[in-house]
PDB file of C-alpha atoms in Angstrom:
ATOM      1  CA  UNK A 108     -19.970 -26.840  26.525  1.00  0.00           C
ATOM      2  CA  UNK A 109     -16.798 -25.929  24.617  1.00  0.00           C
ATOM      3  CA  UNK A 110     -18.244 -22.486  23.880  1.00  0.00           C
ATOM      4  CA  UNK A 111     -20.220 -21.680  27.030  1.00  0.00           C
ATOM      5  CA  UNK A 112     -17.681 -22.682  29.691  1.00  0.00           C
ATOM      6  CA  UNK A 113     -14.745 -20.647  28.301  1.00  0.00           C
ATOM      7  CA  UNK A 114     -17.074 -17.676  27.851  1.00  0.00           C
ATOM      8  CA  UNK A 115     -18.260 -17.913  31.458  1.00  0.00           C
ATOM      9  CA  UNK A 116     -14.647 -18.194  32.608  1.00  0.00           C
ATOM     10  CA  UNK A 117     -13.749 -14.988  30.742  1.00  0.00           C
ATOM     11  CA  UNK A 118     -16.787 -13.114  32.033  1.00  0.00           C
ATOM     12  CA  UNK A 119     -16.096 -14.107  35.634  1.00  0.00           C
ATOM     13  CA  UNK A 120     -12.411 -13.264  35.272  1.00  0.00           C
ATOM     14  CA  UNK A 121     -13.286  -9.827  33.911  1.00  0.00           C
ATOM     15  CA  UNK A 122     -14.942  -8.971  37.239  1.00  0.00           C
ATOM     16  CA  UNK A 123     -12.225 -10.354  39.519  1.00  0.00           C
ATOM     17  CA  UNK A 124      -8.824  -9.134  40.636  1.00  0.00           C
ATOM     18  CA  UNK A 125      -5.684 -11.214  41.204  1.00  0.00           C
ATOM     19  CA  UNK A 126      -6.953 -12.172  44.669  1.00  0.00           C
ATOM     20  CA  UNK A 127     -10.236 -13.471  43.237  1.00  0.00           C
ATOM     21  CA  UNK A 128     -12.481 -10.783  44.762  1.00  0.00           C
ATOM     22  CA  UNK A 129     -15.228  -9.026  42.829  1.00  0.00           C
ATOM     23  CA  UNK A 130     -14.266  -5.712  41.216  1.00  0.00           C
ATOM     24  CA  UNK A 131     -15.155  -3.364  38.369  1.00  0.00           C
ATOM     25  CA  UNK A 132     -11.578  -2.110  38.061  1.00  0.00           C
ATOM     26  CA  UNK A 133     -10.869  -4.221  34.969  1.00  0.00           C
ATOM     27  CA  UNK A 134     -13.900  -2.876  33.105  1.00  0.00           C
ATOM     28  CA  UNK A 135     -13.051   0.676  34.183  1.00  0.00           C
ATOM     29  CA  UNK A 136      -9.460   0.071  33.091  1.00  0.00           C
ATOM     30  CA  UNK A 137     -10.593  -0.410  29.504  1.00  0.00           C
ATOM     31  CA  UNK A 138     -11.854   3.167  29.405  1.00  0.00           C
ATOM     32  CA  UNK A 139      -8.858   4.604  31.338  1.00  0.00           C
ATOM     33  CA  UNK A 140     -10.969   7.453  32.861  1.00  0.00           C
ATOM     34  CA  UNK A 141      -8.173  10.074  33.323  1.00  0.00           C
ATOM     35  CA  UNK A 142      -6.978   9.799  29.721  1.00  0.00           C
ATOM     36  CA  UNK A 143     -10.550   9.514  28.428  1.00  0.00           C
ATOM     37  CA  UNK A 144     -11.441  12.773  30.217  1.00  0.00           C
ATOM     38  CA  UNK A 145      -8.401  14.438  28.654  1.00  0.00           C
ATOM     39  CA  UNK A 146      -9.475  13.144  25.241  1.00  0.00           C
ATOM     40  CA  UNK A 147     -13.018  14.498  25.627  1.00  0.00           C
ATOM     41  CA  UNK A 148     -11.686  17.869  26.805  1.00  0.00           C
ATOM     42  CA  UNK A 149      -9.229  17.948  23.890  1.00  0.00           C
ATOM     43  CA  UNK A 150     -12.039  17.217  21.423  1.00  0.00           C
ATOM     44  CA  UNK A 151     -14.143  19.983  22.974  1.00  0.00           C
ATOM     45  CA  UNK A 152     -11.262  22.478  22.827  1.00  0.00           C
ATOM     46  CA  UNK A 153     -10.543  21.532  19.214  1.00  0.00           C
ATOM     47  CA  UNK A 154     -14.204  22.034  18.303  1.00  0.00           C
ATOM     48  CA  UNK A 155     -14.337  25.426  20.025  1.00  0.00           C
ATOM     49  CA  UNK A 156     -11.060  26.730  18.586  1.00  0.00           C
ATOM     50  CA  UNK A 157     -11.318  24.982  15.191  1.00  0.00           C
ATOM     51  CA  UNK A 158      -7.739  23.794  15.679  1.00  0.00           C
ATOM     52  CA  UNK A 159      -6.688  20.146  15.608  1.00  0.00           C
ATOM     53  CA  UNK A 160      -5.460  19.377  19.095  1.00  0.00           C
ATOM     54  CA  UNK A 161      -4.058  15.977  18.045  1.00  0.00           C
ATOM     55  CA  UNK A 162      -6.400  14.290  20.511  1.00  0.00           C
ATOM     56  CA  UNK A 163      -5.551  10.685  21.344  1.00  0.00           C
ATOM     57  CA  UNK A 164      -7.914   8.041  22.669  1.00  0.00           C
ATOM     58  CA  UNK A 165      -6.737   5.907  25.593  1.00  0.00           C
ATOM     59  CA  UNK A 166      -4.700   2.931  24.369  1.00  0.00           C
ATOM     60  CA  UNK A 167      -7.314   0.188  24.753  1.00  0.00           C
ATOM     61  CA  UNK A 168     -10.193   2.260  23.361  1.00  0.00           C
ATOM     62  CA  UNK A 169      -7.956   3.297  20.463  1.00  0.00           C
ATOM     63  CA  UNK A 170      -7.217  -0.374  19.801  1.00  0.00           C
ATOM     64  CA  UNK A 171     -10.950  -1.150  19.757  1.00  0.00           C
ATOM     65  CA  UNK A 172     -11.542   1.747  17.353  1.00  0.00           C
ATOM     66  CA  UNK A 173      -8.742   0.696  14.977  1.00  0.00           C
ATOM     67  CA  UNK A 174     -10.031  -2.890  14.987  1.00  0.00           C
ATOM     68  CA  UNK A 175     -13.567  -1.698  14.247  1.00  0.00           C
ATOM     69  CA  UNK A 176     -12.349   0.474  11.350  1.00  0.00           C
ATOM     70  CA  UNK A 177     -10.262  -2.333   9.838  1.00  0.00           C
ATOM     71  CA  UNK A 178     -13.151  -4.776  10.233  1.00  0.00           C
ATOM     72  CA  UNK A 179     -15.629  -2.361   8.637  1.00  0.00           C
ATOM     73  CA  UNK A 180     -13.320  -1.512   5.734  1.00  0.00           C
ATOM     74  CA  UNK A 181     -12.417  -5.126   4.959  1.00  0.00           C
ATOM     75  CA  UNK A 182     -16.013  -6.341   5.344  1.00  0.00           C
ATOM     76  CA  UNK A 183     -17.469  -3.664   3.047  1.00  0.00           C
ATOM     77  CA  UNK A 184     -14.799  -4.112   0.372  1.00  0.00           C
ATOM     78  CA  UNK A 185     -15.081  -7.886   0.610  1.00  0.00           C
ATOM     79  CA  UNK A 186     -18.886  -7.772   0.563  1.00  0.00           C
ATOM     80  CA  UNK A 187     -19.255  -5.650  -2.575  1.00  0.00           C
ATOM     81  CA  UNK A 188     -16.485  -7.484  -4.449  1.00  0.00           C
ATOM     82  CA  UNK A 189     -17.835 -10.876  -3.399  1.00  0.00           C
ATOM     83  CA  UNK A 190     -21.388  -9.895  -4.361  1.00  0.00           C
ATOM     84  CA  UNK A 191     -20.219  -8.861  -7.839  1.00  0.00           C
ATOM     85  CA  UNK A 192     -18.407 -12.181  -8.297  1.00  0.00           C
ATOM     86  CA  UNK A 193     -21.414 -14.170  -7.047  1.00  0.00           C
ATOM     87  CA  UNK A 194     -23.789 -12.366  -9.410  1.00  0.00           C
ATOM     88  CA  UNK A 195     -21.379 -12.954 -12.300  1.00  0.00           C
ATOM     89  CA  UNK A 196     -21.078 -16.711 -11.742  1.00  0.00           C
ATOM     90  CA  UNK A 197     -24.797 -17.253 -11.033  1.00  0.00           C
ATOM     91  CA  UNK A 198     -26.564 -14.875 -13.414  1.00  0.00           C
ATOM     92  CA  UNK A 199     -23.799 -13.804 -15.766  1.00  0.00           C
ATOM     93  CA  UNK A 200     -24.289 -16.606 -18.277  1.00  0.00           C
ATOM     94  CA  UNK A 201     -20.814 -18.011 -17.607  1.00  0.00           C
ATOM     95  CA  UNK A 202     -19.992 -21.703 -18.165  1.00  0.00           C
ATOM     96  CA  UNK A 203     -20.779 -24.006 -15.257  1.00  0.00           C
ATOM     97  CA  UNK A 204     -17.131 -24.977 -14.808  1.00  0.00           C
ATOM     98  CA  UNK A 205     -16.283 -21.358 -13.948  1.00  0.00           C
ATOM     99  CA  UNK A 206     -18.881 -21.388 -11.186  1.00  0.00           C
ATOM    100  CA  UNK A 207     -17.615 -24.700  -9.824  1.00  0.00           C
ATOM    101  CA  UNK A 208     -13.988 -23.561  -9.935  1.00  0.00           C
ATOM    102  CA  UNK A 209     -14.815 -20.223  -8.295  1.00  0.00           C
ATOM    103  CA  UNK A 210     -16.788 -21.796  -5.456  1.00  0.00           C
ATOM    104  CA  UNK A 211     -14.097 -24.420  -4.881  1.00  0.00           C
ATOM    105  CA  UNK A 212     -11.370 -21.789  -4.754  1.00  0.00           C
ATOM    106  CA  UNK A 213     -13.507 -19.576  -2.501  1.00  0.00           C
ATOM    107  CA  UNK A 214     -14.062 -22.416  -0.062  1.00  0.00           C
ATOM    108  CA  UNK A 215     -10.300 -22.905   0.240  1.00  0.00           C
ATOM    109  CA  UNK A 216      -9.256 -19.235   0.170  1.00  0.00           C
ATOM    110  CA  UNK A 217     -11.786 -18.226   2.831  1.00  0.00           C
ATOM    111  CA  UNK A 218      -9.855 -20.424   5.292  1.00  0.00           C
ATOM    112  CA  UNK A 219      -6.388 -19.313   4.181  1.00  0.00           C
ATOM    113  CA  UNK A 220      -5.178 -17.084   7.000  1.00  0.00           C
ATOM    114  CA  UNK A 221      -2.592 -16.843   9.736  1.00  0.00           C
ATOM    115  CA  UNK A 222       1.166 -17.051   9.174  1.00  0.00           C
ATOM    116  CA  UNK A 223       0.971 -18.428   5.584  1.00  0.00           C
ATOM    117  CA  UNK A 224      -1.239 -15.535   4.455  1.00  0.00           C
ATOM    118  CA  UNK A 225       0.956 -12.970   6.212  1.00  0.00           C
ATOM    119  CA  UNK A 226       4.077 -14.421   4.577  1.00  0.00           C
ATOM    120  CA  UNK A 227       2.361 -14.462   1.172  1.00  0.00           C
ATOM    121  CA  UNK A 228       1.523 -10.752   1.404  1.00  0.00           C
ATOM    122  CA  UNK A 229       4.975  -9.832   2.701  1.00  0.00           C
ATOM    123  CA  UNK A 230       6.541 -11.758  -0.189  1.00  0.00           C
ATOM    124  CA  UNK A 231       4.203 -10.031  -2.635  1.00  0.00           C
ATOM    125  CA  UNK A 232       3.691  -6.492  -1.330  1.00  0.00           C
ATOM    126  CA  UNK A 233       6.506  -6.060   1.183  1.00  0.00           C
ATOM    127  CA  UNK A 234       9.239  -3.511   0.512  1.00  0.00           C
ATOM    128  CA  UNK A 235      11.128  -6.170  -1.468  1.00  0.00           C
ATOM    129  CA  UNK A 236       8.045  -8.142  -2.482  1.00  0.00           C
ATOM    130  CA  UNK A 237       7.574  -9.473  -5.986  1.00  0.00           C
ATOM    131  CA  UNK A 238       4.763  -7.101  -6.985  1.00  0.00           C
ATOM    132  CA  UNK A 239       6.528  -4.132  -5.375  1.00  0.00           C
ATOM    133  CA  UNK A 240       9.758  -4.804  -7.290  1.00  0.00           C
ATOM    134  CA  UNK A 241       7.937  -5.368 -10.606  1.00  0.00           C
ATOM    135  CA  UNK A 242       5.926  -2.151 -10.247  1.00  0.00           C
ATOM    136  CA  UNK A 243       9.077  -0.193  -9.413  1.00  0.00           C
ATOM    137  CA  UNK A 244      11.313  -1.779 -12.071  1.00  0.00           C
ATOM    138  CA  UNK A 245       8.916  -2.085 -15.001  1.00  0.00           C
ATOM    139  CA  UNK A 246       6.501   0.795 -14.441  1.00  0.00           C
ATOM    140  CA  UNK A 247       8.619   3.117 -12.298  1.00  0.00           C
ATOM    141  CA  UNK A 248       5.964   3.112  -9.572  1.00  0.00           C
ATOM    142  CA  UNK A 249       7.280   2.932  -6.017  1.00  0.00           C
ATOM    143  CA  UNK A 250       4.153   2.285  -3.972  1.00  0.00           C
ATOM    144  CA  UNK A 251       6.014   2.841  -0.696  1.00  0.00           C
ATOM    145  CA  UNK A 252       7.150   6.276  -1.864  1.00  0.00           C
ATOM    146  CA  UNK A 253       3.460   7.094  -2.415  1.00  0.00           C
ATOM    147  CA  UNK A 254       2.507   6.225   1.159  1.00  0.00           C
ATOM    148  CA  UNK A 255       1.601   2.541   0.969  1.00  0.00           C
ATOM    149  CA  UNK A 256       2.852   0.311   3.772  1.00  0.00           C
ATOM    150  CA  UNK A 257       1.940  -3.337   4.232  1.00  0.00           C
ATOM    151  CA  UNK A 258       2.372  -2.848   7.999  1.00  0.00           C
ATOM    152  CA  UNK A 259      -0.318  -0.154   8.145  1.00  0.00           C
ATOM    153  CA  UNK A 260      -4.100   0.165   8.357  1.00  0.00           C
ATOM    154  CA  UNK A 261      -4.626  -0.335   4.620  1.00  0.00           C
ATOM    155  CA  UNK A 262      -1.985  -3.041   4.434  1.00  0.00           C
ATOM    156  CA  UNK A 263      -3.774  -5.145   7.049  1.00  0.00           C
ATOM    157  CA  UNK A 264      -7.166  -4.310   5.524  1.00  0.00           C
ATOM    158  CA  UNK A 265      -5.967  -5.509   2.111  1.00  0.00           C
ATOM    159  CA  UNK A 266      -4.689  -8.711   3.691  1.00  0.00           C
ATOM    160  CA  UNK A 267      -8.035  -9.330   5.375  1.00  0.00           C
ATOM    161  CA  UNK A 268      -9.864  -8.667   2.100  1.00  0.00           C
ATOM    162  CA  UNK A 269      -8.094 -11.709   0.638  1.00  0.00           C
ATOM    163  CA  UNK A 270     -10.189 -14.079   2.773  1.00  0.00           C
ATOM    164  CA  UNK A 271     -13.225 -11.798   3.097  1.00  0.00           C
ATOM    165  CA  UNK A 272     -14.055 -11.829  -0.630  1.00  0.00           C
ATOM    166  CA  UNK A 273     -14.172 -15.639  -1.011  1.00  0.00           C
ATOM    167  CA  UNK A 274     -16.127 -15.957   2.240  1.00  0.00           C
ATOM    168  CA  UNK A 275     -18.683 -13.510   0.845  1.00  0.00           C
ATOM    169  CA  UNK A 276     -18.903 -15.511  -2.391  1.00  0.00           C
ATOM    170  CA  UNK A 277     -19.545 -18.750  -0.494  1.00  0.00           C
ATOM    171  CA  UNK A 278     -22.239 -17.235   1.740  1.00  0.00           C
ATOM    172  CA  UNK A 279     -24.091 -14.967  -0.700  1.00  0.00           C
ATOM    173  CA  UNK A 280     -24.226 -17.372  -3.679  1.00  0.00           C
ATOM    174  CA  UNK A 281     -27.210 -19.342  -2.269  1.00  0.00           C
ATOM    175  CA  UNK A 282     -29.109 -16.059  -1.885  1.00  0.00           C
ATOM    176  CA  UNK A 283     -28.459 -15.205  -5.543  1.00  0.00           C
ATOM    177  CA  UNK A 284     -29.503 -18.739  -6.493  1.00  0.00           C
ATOM    178  CA  UNK A 285     -32.757 -18.183  -4.599  1.00  0.00           C
ATOM    179  CA  UNK A 286     -33.920 -15.469  -6.997  1.00  0.00           C
ATOM    180  CA  UNK A 287     -36.765 -17.101  -8.872  1.00  0.00           C
ATOM    181  CA  UNK A 288     -36.889 -16.936 -12.651  1.00  0.00           C
ATOM    182  CA  UNK A 289     -40.624 -16.219 -12.452  1.00  0.00           C
ATOM    183  CA  UNK A 290     -39.941 -12.883 -10.746  1.00  0.00           C
ATOM    184  CA  UNK A 291     -37.966 -11.629 -13.720  1.00  0.00           C
ATOM    185  CA  UNK A 292     -40.601 -12.870 -16.148  1.00  0.00           C
ATOM    186  CA  UNK A 293     -43.391 -11.216 -14.155  1.00  0.00           C
ATOM    187  CA  UNK A 294     -41.475  -7.932 -14.014  1.00  0.00           C
ATOM    188  CA  UNK A 295     -40.854  -8.037 -17.769  1.00  0.00           C
ATOM    189  CA  UNK A 296     -44.549  -8.771 -18.395  1.00  0.00           C
ATOM    190  CA  UNK A 297     -45.466  -5.687 -16.381  1.00  0.00           C
ATOM    191  CA  UNK A 298     -43.116  -3.591 -18.508  1.00  0.00           C
ATOM    192  CA  UNK A 299     -40.234  -3.243 -16.052  1.00  0.00           C
ATOM    193  CA  UNK A 300     -36.773  -2.634 -17.449  1.00  0.00           C
ATOM    194  CA  UNK A 301     -33.769  -4.648 -16.296  1.00  0.00           C
ATOM    195  CA  UNK A 302     -32.667  -1.752 -14.082  1.00  0.00           C
ATOM    196  CA  UNK A 303     -36.141  -1.499 -12.523  1.00  0.00           C
ATOM    197  CA  UNK A 304     -36.217  -5.258 -11.933  1.00  0.00           C
ATOM    198  CA  UNK A 305     -32.919  -5.131 -10.075  1.00  0.00           C
ATOM    199  CA  UNK A 306     -33.830  -1.988  -8.142  1.00  0.00           C
ATOM    200  CA  UNK A 307     -37.369  -2.979  -7.150  1.00  0.00           C
ATOM    201  CA  UNK A 308     -37.155  -6.779  -6.902  1.00  0.00           C
ATOM    202  CA  UNK A 309     -33.632  -8.161  -6.638  1.00  0.00           C
ATOM    203  CA  UNK A 310     -32.059  -5.621  -4.278  1.00  0.00           C
ATOM    204  CA  UNK A 311     -34.940  -5.662  -1.724  1.00  0.00           C
ATOM    205  CA  UNK A 312     -34.854  -9.484  -1.703  1.00  0.00           C
ATOM    206  CA  UNK A 313     -31.100  -9.951  -1.270  1.00  0.00           C
ATOM    207  CA  UNK A 314     -30.586  -6.849   0.898  1.00  0.00           C
ATOM    208  CA  UNK A 315     -31.142  -8.653   4.241  1.00  0.00           C
ATOM    209  CA  UNK A 316     -28.764 -11.431   3.166  1.00  0.00           C
ATOM    210  CA  UNK A 317     -26.205  -8.857   2.069  1.00  0.00           C
ATOM    211  CA  UNK A 318     -26.357  -6.889   5.321  1.00  0.00           C
ATOM    212  CA  UNK A 319     -26.242 -10.066   7.382  1.00  0.00           C
ATOM    213  CA  UNK A 320     -23.166 -11.255   5.516  1.00  0.00           C
ATOM    214  CA  UNK A 321     -21.453  -7.875   5.949  1.00  0.00           C
ATOM    215  CA  UNK A 322     -21.993  -8.215   9.697  1.00  0.00           C
ATOM    216  CA  UNK A 323     -20.626 -11.762   9.622  1.00  0.00           C
ATOM    217  CA  UNK A 324     -17.535 -10.567   7.726  1.00  0.00           C
ATOM    218  CA  UNK A 325     -17.103  -7.806  10.311  1.00  0.00           C
ATOM    219  CA  UNK A 326     -17.109 -10.339  13.146  1.00  0.00           C
ATOM    220  CA  UNK A 327     -14.751 -12.568  11.171  1.00  0.00           C
ATOM    221  CA  UNK A 328     -12.185  -9.771  10.820  1.00  0.00           C
ATOM    222  CA  UNK A 329     -12.667  -8.323  14.296  1.00  0.00           C
ATOM    223  CA  UNK A 330     -11.486 -11.451  16.080  1.00  0.00           C
ATOM    224  CA  UNK A 331      -8.620 -12.345  13.733  1.00  0.00           C
ATOM    225  CA  UNK A 332      -5.213 -12.275  15.414  1.00  0.00           C
ATOM    226  CA  UNK A 333      -2.893 -14.810  13.754  1.00  0.00           C
ATOM    227  CA  UNK A 334      -2.663 -12.951  10.444  1.00  0.00           C
ATOM    228  CA  UNK A 335      -2.358  -9.524  12.066  1.00  0.00           C
ATOM    229  CA  UNK A 336       0.277 -10.607  14.583  1.00  0.00           C
ATOM    230  CA  UNK A 337       2.342 -12.464  11.987  1.00  0.00           C
ATOM    231  CA  UNK A 338       2.134  -9.531   9.561  1.00  0.00           C
ATOM    232  CA  UNK A 339       2.533  -6.469  11.770  1.00  0.00           C
ATOM    233  CA  UNK A 340       3.684  -7.767  15.152  1.00  0.00           C
ATOM    234  CA  UNK A 341       2.998  -4.985  17.636  1.00  0.00           C
ATOM    235  CA  UNK A 342       3.395  -2.138  15.126  1.00  0.00           C
ATOM    236  CA  UNK A 343      -0.381  -1.882  14.636  1.00  0.00           C
ATOM    237  CA  UNK A 344      -2.376  -1.486  17.833  1.00  0.00           C
ATOM    238  CA  UNK A 345      -5.460  -3.625  17.201  1.00  0.00           C
ATOM    239  CA  UNK A 346      -7.477  -5.109  20.025  1.00  0.00           C
ATOM    240  CA  UNK A 347      -6.597  -8.827  19.540  1.00  0.00           C
ATOM    241  CA  UNK A 348      -2.889  -7.945  19.800  1.00  0.00           C
ATOM    242  CA  UNK A 349      -3.538  -5.801  22.902  1.00  0.00           C
ATOM    243  CA  UNK A 350      -5.424  -8.750  24.396  1.00  0.00           C
ATOM    244  CA  UNK A 351      -2.527 -11.078  23.581  1.00  0.00           C
ATOM    245  CA  UNK A 352      -0.092  -8.684  25.281  1.00  0.00           C
ATOM    246  CA  UNK A 353      -2.199  -8.624  28.457  1.00  0.00           C
ATOM    247  CA  UNK A 354      -2.576 -12.403  28.616  1.00  0.00           C
ATOM    248  CA  UNK A 355       0.856 -13.548  27.445  1.00  0.00           C
ATOM    249  CA  UNK A 356       3.078 -10.470  27.562  1.00  0.00           C
ATOM    250  CA  UNK A 357       6.038 -10.055  29.890  1.00  0.00           C
ATOM    251  CA  UNK A 358       5.631  -6.302  30.458  1.00  0.00           C
ATOM    252  CA  UNK A 359       1.875  -5.711  30.133  1.00  0.00           C
ATOM    253  CA  UNK A 360       0.927  -8.945  31.889  1.00  0.00           C
ATOM    254  CA  UNK A 361      -2.507  -8.406  33.467  1.00  0.00           C
ATOM    255  CA  UNK A 362      -4.713 -11.441  32.794  1.00  0.00           C
ATOM    256  CA  UNK A 363      -7.854 -10.032  34.393  1.00  0.00           C
ATOM    257  CA  UNK A 364      -7.658  -6.848  32.319  1.00  0.00           C
ATOM    258  CA  UNK A 365      -7.193  -9.190  29.367  1.00  0.00           C
ATOM    259  CA  UNK A 366     -10.376 -11.016  30.375  1.00  0.00           C
ATOM    260  CA  UNK A 367     -12.192  -7.665  30.433  1.00  0.00           C
ATOM    261  CA  UNK A 368     -10.860  -6.843  26.952  1.00  0.00           C
ATOM    262  CA  UNK A 369     -11.992 -10.270  25.736  1.00  0.00           C
ATOM    263  CA  UNK A 370     -15.396  -9.662  27.337  1.00  0.00           C
ATOM    264  CA  UNK A 371     -15.695  -6.437  25.327  1.00  0.00           C
ATOM    265  CA  UNK A 372     -14.833  -8.335  22.154  1.00  0.00           C
ATOM    266  CA  UNK A 373     -17.471 -10.947  22.998  1.00  0.00           C
ATOM    267  CA  UNK A 374     -20.080  -8.200  23.417  1.00  0.00           C
ATOM    268  CA  UNK A 375     -19.222  -6.643  20.038  1.00  0.00           C
ATOM    269  CA  UNK A 376     -19.100  -9.919  18.110  1.00  0.00           C
ATOM    270  CA  UNK A 377     -22.175 -11.167  19.973  1.00  0.00           C
ATOM    271  CA  UNK A 378     -24.179  -8.129  18.870  1.00  0.00           C
ATOM    272  CA  UNK A 379     -22.894  -8.639  15.332  1.00  0.00           C
ATOM    273  CA  UNK A 380     -24.100 -12.248  15.362  1.00  0.00           C
ATOM    274  CA  UNK A 381     -27.500 -11.248  16.742  1.00  0.00           C
ATOM    275  CA  UNK A 382     -27.984  -8.831  13.837  1.00  0.00           C
ATOM    276  CA  UNK A 383     -26.710 -11.476  11.403  1.00  0.00           C
ATOM    277  CA  UNK A 384     -29.277 -14.015  12.638  1.00  0.00           C
ATOM    278  CA  UNK A 385     -32.034 -11.389  12.426  1.00  0.00           C
ATOM    279  CA  UNK A 386     -31.146 -10.447   8.839  1.00  0.00           C
ATOM    280  CA  UNK A 387     -30.795 -14.112   7.864  1.00  0.00           C
ATOM    281  CA  UNK A 388     -34.271 -14.850   9.248  1.00  0.00           C
ATOM    282  CA  UNK A 389     -35.730 -12.012   7.188  1.00  0.00           C
ATOM    283  CA  UNK A 390     -33.996 -13.195   4.015  1.00  0.00           C
ATOM    284  CA  UNK A 391     -35.157 -16.800   4.446  1.00  0.00           C
ATOM    285  CA  UNK A 392     -38.780 -15.698   4.111  1.00  0.00           C
ATOM    286  CA  UNK A 393     -38.101 -14.759   0.483  1.00  0.00           C
ATOM    287  CA  UNK A 394     -35.638 -17.480  -0.462  1.00  0.00           C
ATOM    288  CA  UNK A 395     -37.582 -20.564   0.625  1.00  0.00           C
TER     289      UNK A 395
END
C-alpha cells in the first residue's frame, strides 16, 4: 500500500493539469518539442558540416541524460571495485576476521549518504579539503588546477562510488560464496588452467549476478537526491534536483510537470528492477 498508492498518485498527477482535467501536456513538456527539434536539427547540421554546433538538449532531457551518465559511471566503477574486493575476501585466502570486518563496514558504508556524506567529501576533496591541501602542500599537486571539481560530474560520481562499492560487496559476496569447490577440482582434473577455470566456469556463473547488481547500483544512484543536493545544490542539473525544483521550488513551481518527471524516473528504475530480477533468477539456477 505504501508503495502502490503514492505511485498511482504520481501517475495520475502526471496526466492532469492544475484544474484536474486529463492532459498529455506534462509528458510533452518533458521533451520540450521546440527545443528538441532545434537540437535534432543542430545535430544533423553538425554531422553534415563536420563542425561542432554546440548542440544542447532541452533542460529536462539533459537532466535525465546527466543522471543516466552519473548512474552508469558510478555503478560500473562500484561494481568492478566491489567485485574485486568480494573475490579477495572470499577466495583470496585472507583471514576470516578481514572478511567479517569488510562485510560489517560495507553494510554500514552502503547506507552512509545524504548530508553527512556530502560534508565528508567537501571536507576531504573540497578546494580547502584535507586531501586537497595535503596533495598541494606536500606533493605540489593542485587537483583543481588540473580540472578536478567536487561540484562536477566526476565529483558527484566519486561521491556516489563511496556507497556503491560497499553495496556491491554486500550483494555479490553470496554469489562468490556459491561457487562450488567441486567445480574447481573438476576443471583441474580435466587439465584446465586457473585462467581457463575463471574464464569458462566462474565468469559465466557469476555474470548474471554481476549484471543484475550493476543494474541495481544504477537504480540506486539514479534516484539519489540528498547527497547530490547537499553537495552541489543546483550547480549540477541532474533529474532528482530538477524534480525537486518543480515540486518545491518558488520559481519553477509546476507540481504536475514534476509528477511527469517522477513518472519518467519510475519507468527507468522500474525497467532496471525488471532486468535485475531477471538476471537474479538466472543466477539462482547455478547458486542453489
